[in-house]
Coordinates of C-alpha atoms and ligand atoms in Angstrom, one line a residue:
M251 CA -1.2 -43.5 -17.9
H252 CA -0.3 -43.3 -21.7
F253 CA 1.2 -40.4 -21.3
T254 CA 3.9 -41.0 -18.1
T255 CA 4.8 -43.9 -20.6
I256 CA 5.6 -40.8 -23.6
T257 CA 7.2 -38.6 -20.8
S258 CA 9.1 -41.0 -19.6
L259 CA 10.1 -42.8 -22.7
L260 CA 10.4 -39.3 -24.5
A261 CA 13.0 -38.5 -21.6
T262 CA 14.5 -41.6 -22.0
I263 CA 15.7 -41.1 -25.4
A264 CA 15.9 -38.2 -25.5
L265 CA 18.3 -37.8 -21.6
A266 CA 20.3 -34.4 -23.9
G267 CA 17.1 -33.4 -23.9
N268 CA 17.3 -30.2 -22.7
A269 CA 15.1 -28.5 -25.4
V270 CA 12.5 -30.9 -25.1
M271 CA 12.6 -30.9 -21.1
A272 CA 13.4 -26.4 -21.5
T273 CA 9.3 -27.0 -22.6
P274 CA 7.5 -27.4 -19.2
V275 CA 9.0 -25.3 -17.5
P276 CA 8.0 -22.0 -19.1
A277 CA 4.1 -24.2 -18.8
A278 CA 5.0 -23.3 -14.8
S279 CA 5.6 -19.5 -15.1
P280 CA 2.2 -18.2 -16.4
E281 CA 0.1 -20.5 -14.1
G282 CA 2.4 -17.8 -10.6
E283 CA 2.0 -15.0 -12.7
A284 CA -2.0 -15.6 -13.3
T285 CA -1.7 -16.2 -9.6
T286 CA 0.2 -12.6 -8.8
T287 CA -3.0 -10.9 -11.0
T288 CA -5.6 -13.1 -8.5
V289 CA -3.8 -11.5 -6.1
E290 CA -3.7 -7.5 -7.4
A291 CA -7.1 -8.3 -9.2
R292 CA -8.9 -7.6 -5.1
A293 CA -9.7 -4.1 -4.6
E294 CA -7.8 -2.0 -1.9
A295 CA -9.8 0.3 0.4
P296 CA -8.6 3.6 0.8
L297 CA -8.2 3.0 4.9
I298 CA -6.4 5.7 6.0
D299 CA -5.6 9.1 5.7
L300 CA -2.1 11.4 6.9
W301 CA -1.6 14.8 6.6
D302 CA 1.6 16.6 7.4
E303 CA 0.4 19.0 9.6
A304 CA -0.9 18.7 13.3
G305 CA -4.4 18.2 13.6
F306 CA -5.3 17.1 10.9
L307 CA -4.3 20.1 8.6
G308 CA -1.8 20.5 5.2
L309 CA -0.9 17.6 2.8
K310 CA -3.5 14.5 3.3
F311 CA -2.4 11.3 2.4
T312 CA -5.0 8.7 2.2
G313 CA -3.3 5.5 1.5
S314 CA -4.9 2.5 0.5
A315 CA -4.6 -1.1 0.6
N316 CA -6.3 -5.0 1.6
V317 CA -6.7 -4.9 5.1
G318 CA -4.1 -6.4 6.9
D319 CA -1.5 -6.4 4.3
C320 CA 1.5 -3.7 5.6
K321 CA 2.5 -0.3 2.7
N322 CA 5.5 2.1 2.4
L323 CA 4.3 5.3 2.2
P324 CA 5.7 7.0 -1.5
S325 CA 8.8 8.9 -0.9
K326 CA 6.9 12.4 -0.8
F327 CA 4.9 11.3 2.5
N328 CA 8.1 8.9 3.5
D329 CA 9.0 10.6 7.4
L330 CA 5.8 14.2 6.7
S331 CA 3.3 12.6 9.1
S332 CA 2.2 14.6 11.9
S333 CA -1.0 13.2 12.3
G334 CA -3.1 10.2 10.5
K335 CA -7.5 9.0 11.0
A336 CA -8.3 5.4 10.3
K337 CA -11.2 5.4 7.5
A338 CA -14.7 3.7 9.2
G339 CA -14.4 1.0 11.1
F340 CA -10.7 0.5 10.8
R341 CA -7.6 0.5 13.6
C342 CA -4.3 1.4 11.7
T343 CA -0.5 1.1 12.7
V344 CA 2.4 3.7 11.7
W345 CA 5.5 2.8 12.1
V346 CA 8.8 4.2 12.2
A347 CA 10.6 1.9 9.7
K348 CA 9.9 0.7 6.1
D349 CA 8.0 -3.3 6.3
C350 CA 6.0 -2.2 9.0
K351 CA 9.2 -2.5 11.1
G352 CA 10.7 -0.6 14.5
D353 CA 8.0 1.0 17.1
G354 CA 4.6 0.8 16.1
F355 CA 1.8 3.5 16.9
S356 CA -2.2 2.8 16.5
F357 CA -5.1 5.1 16.4
N358 CA -8.7 4.6 15.2
T359 CA -11.0 7.4 13.2
S360 CA -10.9 9.3 16.2
G361 CA -7.3 9.6 14.9
S362 CA -3.8 10.0 16.7
N363 CA -3.5 11.5 19.9
S364 CA -3.6 15.4 21.3
K365 CA -4.6 15.3 17.4
Q366 CA -0.3 14.7 16.6
F367 CA 1.7 11.6 16.8
P368 CA 4.3 11.0 19.7
S369 CA 8.2 12.8 19.1
W370 CA 9.4 9.6 18.5
I371 CA 7.3 9.2 15.1
D372 CA 5.5 12.5 14.9
N373 CA 7.7 13.0 10.5
K374 CA 9.3 9.6 10.9
S375 CA 6.9 6.6 10.0
S376 CA 7.1 5.1 6.6
S377 CA 4.4 2.0 6.6
W378 CA 1.3 1.7 8.2
K379 CA -1.3 -1.1 8.2
C380 CA -4.6 -0.6 8.6
V381 CA -6.8 -3.5 10.7
K382 CA -10.8 -3.5 11.6
D383 CA -11.1 -2.4 14.1
E384 CA -13.3 -4.4 17.1
Ligands
NAG13 C1 -10.6 5.1 19.5 O1 -9.8 4.3 20.6 C2 -9.9 5.9 21.9 C3 -9.1 4.7 22.6 O2 -7.6 4.7 22.3 C4 -11.6 5.3 22.4 O3 -11.5 6.4 23.3 C5 -12.1 5.8 21.4 O4 -14.0 5.9 22.0 C6 -12.3 4.1 20.1 N1 -13.8 5.3 19.7 C7 -13.8 4.9 18.2 C8 -14.9 5.6 17.1 O5 -13.5 3.5 17.9
NAG14 C1 7.4 17.5 12.6 O1 7.2 18.2 11.7 C2 6.6 19.8 11.7 C3 6.2 20.6 10.5 O2 7.7 20.1 9.9 C4 7.3 20.7 13.1 O3 6.7 21.2 13.1 C5 7.0 19.9 14.2 O4 7.8 20.1 15.4 C6 7.7 18.3 13.9 N1 8.1 17.2 14.8 C7 8.6 17.1 15.5 C8 9.2 15.9 16.5 O5 10.8 16.9 15.3

């Protein structure tokens, strides 16, 4: 209670008080960073395998994420994959646009139909997301 009174008093006295009022603003920033750090500290697990050739062949990309998080493919694997499989216990979707937008195609551990993505998304996936398979 004393603090409230003192703070109000200071604020009143230092009406031009940018220096006084500026102090609490940087103090709020570390809290925001702490929240971000906590989210990033959650362990990302490998959830998806993608290949640049049909039949789970060729260059392989293994994507790690938190379950349910959307990830954009790295530029070296963007618009490149032709087949994919979810890791055990997961179901994954790839999308033609970044940020899991546009048309998506889903598969489980058995992988893409006919071991190859349908032509509308073959060599066109830009993002992916995996959820627990039910
Ligand atoms: C994967 O999905 C297919 C159909 O989409 C289904 O037939 C198959 O049983 C599923 N496999 C697993 C391991 O859940
Ligand atoms: C995707 O790329 C592979 C390898 O370059 C090619 O064989 C395949 O025909 C392409 N698919 C489509 C739908 O263009």
